[in-house]
């Protein structure tokens, strides 16, 4: 799914598309407050290296932790210019074009995006009491969320900077998203629903993004938001080796339910629903176990049976893999 990026104070100085190969220009300015709740009670938790550097030793990031809401974030954050240079070849993990049929084949085996999109579109629609059947899909990715919203009768606008994702989106939905970042979106709205799936963890200034989203919603309209859970079992078990949440430096913020609630409530929203979603990351697991052939098939069958009870337990304990949160514009 596509990530939109917000402006950093450092970003504009360094130029838009420069590929950075030294530390100069890699980092933004040091933050003195939590990106989610604004608390100044923050401290260094751990460090993690970025894989995208000529000289690996020079691209280490500090992960700071907020003592108040538990949210983590890179500090200093990467500069916007460096993030953009990474997205040129990384593009949310996509390094080459992919076709809709490849995506749909994956979905046929593990219908994750379809299920997530339908659940979030259903919830957002039921919480939207504004009577406005229009939606903005920010970071629209392959197009599953826009498709689900349209199936619920919404007129939609989608924004997403990733070219490869947008090509799949077009195959799925017939039109193309605006190939821009949220900060560059000016014409449109207000909307009854804003969808932000796997976006906020990418944004250098999430509070600015949330303020902007609030300004794009009609009063009573609903924001549906999904982010990785910093309190997840995998982060607890493998710490900074986790790459689902702690994907450095693409993910710059690592939210907890508490932090995300405060971010939204400080910026004009009332949070009305929060839930957790968990799945066993099959492809990552198969890669880690180097499983092929019959062993891989066996693991796949096992996982398909264990998925639901395993996820249920994690979510109950608050250590699920993803957070879904719904908020109403006041
Ligand atoms: Zn905080």
Short mmCIF file of N, CA, C and O in Angstrom, two decimals, residues 184-245:
data_model
loop_
_atom_site.label_atom_id
_atom_site.label_comp_id
_atom_site.label_asym_id
_atom_site.label_seq_id
_atom_site.Cartn_x
_atom_site.Cartn_y
_atom_site.Cartn_z
N UNK A 184 0.45 17.76 -1.27
CA UNK A 184 0.23 18.45 -2.54
C UNK A 184 -1.22 18.36 -3.00
O UNK A 184 -1.55 18.81 -4.11
N UNK A 185 -2.08 17.74 -2.21
CA UNK A 185 -3.49 17.61 -2.58
C UNK A 185 -4.26 18.84 -2.10
O UNK A 185 -4.31 19.13 -0.91
N UNK A 186 -4.83 19.58 -3.05
CA UNK A 186 -5.52 20.82 -2.67
C UNK A 186 -6.96 20.90 -3.19
O UNK A 186 -7.79 21.55 -2.60
N UNK A 187 -7.23 20.25 -4.32
CA UNK A 187 -8.53 20.44 -4.96
C UNK A 187 -9.43 19.25 -4.72
O UNK A 187 -9.24 18.19 -5.31
N UNK A 188 -10.41 19.43 -3.87
CA UNK A 188 -11.35 18.33 -3.65
C UNK A 188 -11.87 18.38 -2.22
O UNK A 188 -11.28 19.01 -1.35
N UNK A 189 -13.00 17.71 -2.03
CA UNK A 189 -13.57 17.64 -0.70
C UNK A 189 -14.53 18.78 -0.43
O UNK A 189 -14.77 19.59 -1.32
N UNK A 190 -15.10 18.87 0.77
CA UNK A 190 -14.84 17.93 1.87
C UNK A 190 -15.50 16.57 1.64
O UNK A 190 -16.46 16.46 0.88
N UNK A 191 -14.97 15.56 2.32
CA UNK A 191 -15.38 14.18 2.11
C UNK A 191 -16.14 13.65 3.32
O UNK A 191 -15.97 14.14 4.43
N UNK A 192 -16.93 12.59 3.05
CA UNK A 192 -17.61 11.90 4.14
C UNK A 192 -16.71 10.89 4.82
O UNK A 192 -16.85 10.60 6.00
N UNK A 193 -15.76 10.32 4.05
CA UNK A 193 -14.83 9.31 4.58
C UNK A 193 -13.43 9.60 4.08
O UNK A 193 -13.24 9.97 2.91
N UNK A 194 -12.44 9.48 4.97
CA UNK A 194 -11.04 9.45 4.54
C UNK A 194 -10.45 8.11 4.98
O UNK A 194 -10.60 7.70 6.13
N UNK A 195 -9.81 7.44 4.04
CA UNK A 195 -9.18 6.14 4.30
C UNK A 195 -7.67 6.35 4.30
O UNK A 195 -7.12 6.95 3.37
N UNK A 196 -7.00 5.90 5.35
CA UNK A 196 -5.53 5.98 5.43
C UNK A 196 -5.01 4.64 5.91
O UNK A 196 -4.85 4.43 7.12
N UNK A 197 -4.76 3.74 4.97
CA UNK A 197 -4.27 2.43 5.37
C UNK A 197 -2.76 2.37 5.16
O UNK A 197 -2.30 2.52 4.03
N UNK A 198 -2.03 2.15 6.21
CA UNK A 198 -0.57 2.02 6.17
C UNK A 198 0.07 3.29 5.61
O UNK A 198 0.92 3.24 4.72
N UNK A 199 -0.32 4.40 6.13
CA UNK A 199 0.21 5.68 5.68
C UNK A 199 0.89 6.46 6.81
O UNK A 199 2.02 6.92 6.67
N UNK A 200 0.21 6.56 7.96
CA UNK A 200 0.70 7.46 9.02
C UNK A 200 2.09 7.08 9.53
O UNK A 200 2.83 7.96 9.99
N UNK A 201 2.44 5.81 9.43
CA UNK A 201 3.76 5.40 9.93
C UNK A 201 4.88 5.92 9.02
O UNK A 201 6.04 5.91 9.40
N UNK A 202 4.51 6.39 7.81
CA UNK A 202 5.51 6.92 6.87
C UNK A 202 5.74 8.42 7.00
O UNK A 202 6.66 8.95 6.41
N UNK A 203 4.85 9.10 7.70
CA UNK A 203 4.84 10.56 7.61
C UNK A 203 5.75 11.23 8.63
O UNK A 203 5.70 10.93 9.82
N UNK A 204 6.57 12.16 8.15
CA UNK A 204 7.51 12.84 9.03
C UNK A 204 6.80 13.72 10.06
O UNK A 204 7.28 13.87 11.16
N UNK A 205 5.70 14.29 9.71
CA UNK A 205 4.97 15.12 10.67
C UNK A 205 3.51 14.66 10.70
O UNK A 205 2.64 15.28 10.10
N UNK A 206 3.27 13.54 11.40
CA UNK A 206 1.92 12.97 11.35
C UNK A 206 0.84 13.91 11.87
O UNK A 206 -0.29 13.83 11.42
N UNK A 207 1.20 14.81 12.80
CA UNK A 207 0.19 15.73 13.31
C UNK A 207 -0.29 16.70 12.22
O UNK A 207 -1.47 17.01 12.12
N UNK A 208 0.64 17.12 11.37
CA UNK A 208 0.24 18.01 10.26
C UNK A 208 -0.69 17.27 9.30
O UNK A 208 -1.66 17.83 8.79
N UNK A 209 -0.37 16.00 9.04
CA UNK A 209 -1.20 15.20 8.13
C UNK A 209 -2.60 15.03 8.70
O UNK A 209 -3.60 15.16 7.98
N UNK A 210 -2.68 14.75 10.01
CA UNK A 210 -3.98 14.52 10.64
C UNK A 210 -4.79 15.82 10.65
O UNK A 210 -6.01 15.80 10.41
N UNK A 211 -4.11 16.95 10.90
CA UNK A 211 -4.81 18.24 10.82
C UNK A 211 -5.37 18.46 9.42
O UNK A 211 -6.50 18.91 9.24
N UNK A 212 -4.57 18.11 8.42
CA UNK A 212 -5.02 18.29 7.05
C UNK A 212 -6.22 17.39 6.75
O UNK A 212 -7.20 17.82 6.12
N UNK A 213 -6.14 16.15 7.21
CA UNK A 213 -7.24 15.21 7.00
C UNK A 213 -8.50 15.74 7.67
O UNK A 213 -9.60 15.69 7.10
N UNK A 214 -8.37 16.28 8.88
CA UNK A 214 -9.54 16.84 9.58
C UNK A 214 -10.17 17.95 8.74
O UNK A 214 -11.40 18.05 8.63
N UNK A 215 -9.32 18.76 8.10
CA UNK A 215 -9.84 19.87 7.30
C UNK A 215 -10.51 19.37 6.01
O UNK A 215 -11.29 20.09 5.40
N UNK A 216 -10.22 18.12 5.62
CA UNK A 216 -10.79 17.57 4.40
C UNK A 216 -12.09 16.79 4.64
O UNK A 216 -12.71 16.30 3.70
N UNK A 217 -12.46 16.63 5.91
CA UNK A 217 -13.68 15.87 6.23
C UNK A 217 -14.82 16.83 6.59
O UNK A 217 -14.59 17.88 7.20
N UNK A 218 -16.04 16.43 6.27
CA UNK A 218 -17.20 17.19 6.75
C UNK A 218 -17.41 16.83 8.22
O UNK A 218 -17.06 15.72 8.63
N UNK A 219 -17.96 17.73 9.04
CA UNK A 219 -18.26 17.37 10.43
C UNK A 219 -19.15 16.13 10.45
O UNK A 219 -20.10 16.03 9.69
N UNK A 220 -18.79 15.16 11.31
CA UNK A 220 -19.55 13.90 11.35
C UNK A 220 -18.99 12.85 10.40
O UNK A 220 -19.40 11.69 10.43
N UNK A 221 -18.03 13.25 9.55
CA UNK A 221 -17.40 12.31 8.63
C UNK A 221 -16.41 11.41 9.36
O UNK A 221 -15.98 11.72 10.47
N UNK A 222 -16.04 10.29 8.73
CA UNK A 222 -15.23 9.27 9.41
C UNK A 222 -13.86 9.11 8.79
O UNK A 222 -13.71 9.08 7.57
N UNK A 223 -12.87 8.99 9.68
CA UNK A 223 -11.51 8.63 9.27
C UNK A 223 -11.26 7.18 9.66
O UNK A 223 -11.49 6.79 10.80
N UNK A 224 -10.81 6.38 8.69
CA UNK A 224 -10.43 5.00 8.96
C UNK A 224 -8.93 4.87 8.75
O UNK A 224 -8.42 5.26 7.70
N UNK A 225 -8.26 4.34 9.75
CA UNK A 225 -6.82 4.41 9.76
C UNK A 225 -6.22 3.06 10.17
O UNK A 225 -6.69 2.45 11.12
N UNK A 226 -5.22 2.58 9.44
CA UNK A 226 -4.52 1.35 9.82
C UNK A 226 -3.03 1.61 9.89
O UNK A 226 -2.47 2.26 9.01
N UNK A 227 -2.41 1.13 10.96
CA UNK A 227 -0.94 1.26 11.11
C UNK A 227 -0.41 -0.03 11.76
O UNK A 227 -1.16 -0.73 12.44
N UNK A 228 0.89 -0.31 11.61
CA UNK A 228 1.47 -1.43 12.37
C UNK A 228 1.46 -1.10 13.86
O UNK A 228 1.55 0.06 14.25
N UNK A 229 1.35 -2.14 14.68
CA UNK A 229 1.30 -1.96 16.13
C UNK A 229 2.70 -2.09 16.73
O UNK A 229 3.33 -3.14 16.62
N UNK A 230 3.17 -1.03 17.36
CA UNK A 230 4.50 -1.05 17.99
C UNK A 230 4.53 -2.02 19.18
O UNK A 230 5.57 -2.55 19.54
N UNK A 231 3.36 -2.26 19.78
CA UNK A 231 3.29 -3.21 20.89
C UNK A 231 3.05 -4.64 20.41
O UNK A 231 2.62 -5.49 21.20
N UNK A 232 3.32 -4.93 19.15
CA UNK A 232 3.01 -6.25 18.61
C UNK A 232 3.90 -7.34 19.21
O UNK A 232 5.00 -7.06 19.71
N UNK A 233 3.42 -8.56 19.11
CA UNK A 233 4.20 -9.71 19.59
C UNK A 233 5.56 -9.77 18.89
O UNK A 233 6.57 -10.03 19.52
N UNK A 234 5.56 -9.50 17.59
CA UNK A 234 6.84 -9.65 16.86
C UNK A 234 7.87 -8.63 17.34
O UNK A 234 9.04 -8.97 17.49
N UNK A 235 7.46 -7.40 17.59
CA UNK A 235 8.42 -6.41 18.11
C UNK A 235 8.90 -6.84 19.49
O UNK A 235 10.08 -6.74 19.82
N UNK A 236 7.98 -7.38 20.30
CA UNK A 236 8.38 -7.84 21.63
C UNK A 236 9.36 -9.01 21.55
O UNK A 236 10.30 -9.11 22.33
N UNK A 237 9.13 -9.89 20.57
CA UNK A 237 9.97 -11.08 20.47
C UNK A 237 11.32 -10.80 19.82
O UNK A 237 12.35 -11.25 20.32
N UNK A 238 11.32 -10.07 18.71
CA UNK A 238 12.58 -9.95 17.96
C UNK A 238 13.11 -8.52 17.92
O UNK A 238 14.13 -8.26 17.28
N UNK A 239 12.44 -7.61 18.63
CA UNK A 239 12.96 -6.25 18.78
C UNK A 239 13.21 -5.58 17.44
O UNK A 239 12.36 -5.63 16.55
N UNK A 240 14.35 -4.99 17.29
CA UNK A 240 14.61 -4.20 16.08
C UNK A 240 14.82 -5.07 14.84
O UNK A 240 14.92 -4.55 13.74
N UNK A 241 14.88 -6.40 15.00
CA UNK A 241 14.95 -7.26 13.80
C UNK A 241 13.58 -7.34 13.11
O UNK A 241 13.47 -7.83 12.00
N UNK A 242 12.54 -6.90 13.78
CA UNK A 242 11.21 -6.82 13.15
C UNK A 242 11.26 -5.78 12.03
O UNK A 242 11.76 -4.68 12.22
N UNK A 243 10.74 -6.19 10.86
CA UNK A 243 10.72 -5.25 9.74
C UNK A 243 9.31 -4.90 9.30
O UNK A 243 9.14 -4.14 8.35
N UNK A 244 8.31 -5.45 9.96
CA UNK A 244 6.93 -5.12 9.60
C UNK A 244 6.58 -3.75 10.17
O UNK A 244 6.09 -2.87 9.47
N UNK A 245 6.87 -3.58 11.46
CA UNK A 245 6.65 -2.28 12.09
C UNK A 245 7.94 -1.44 11.99
O UNK A 245 7.92 -0.32 11.48
#
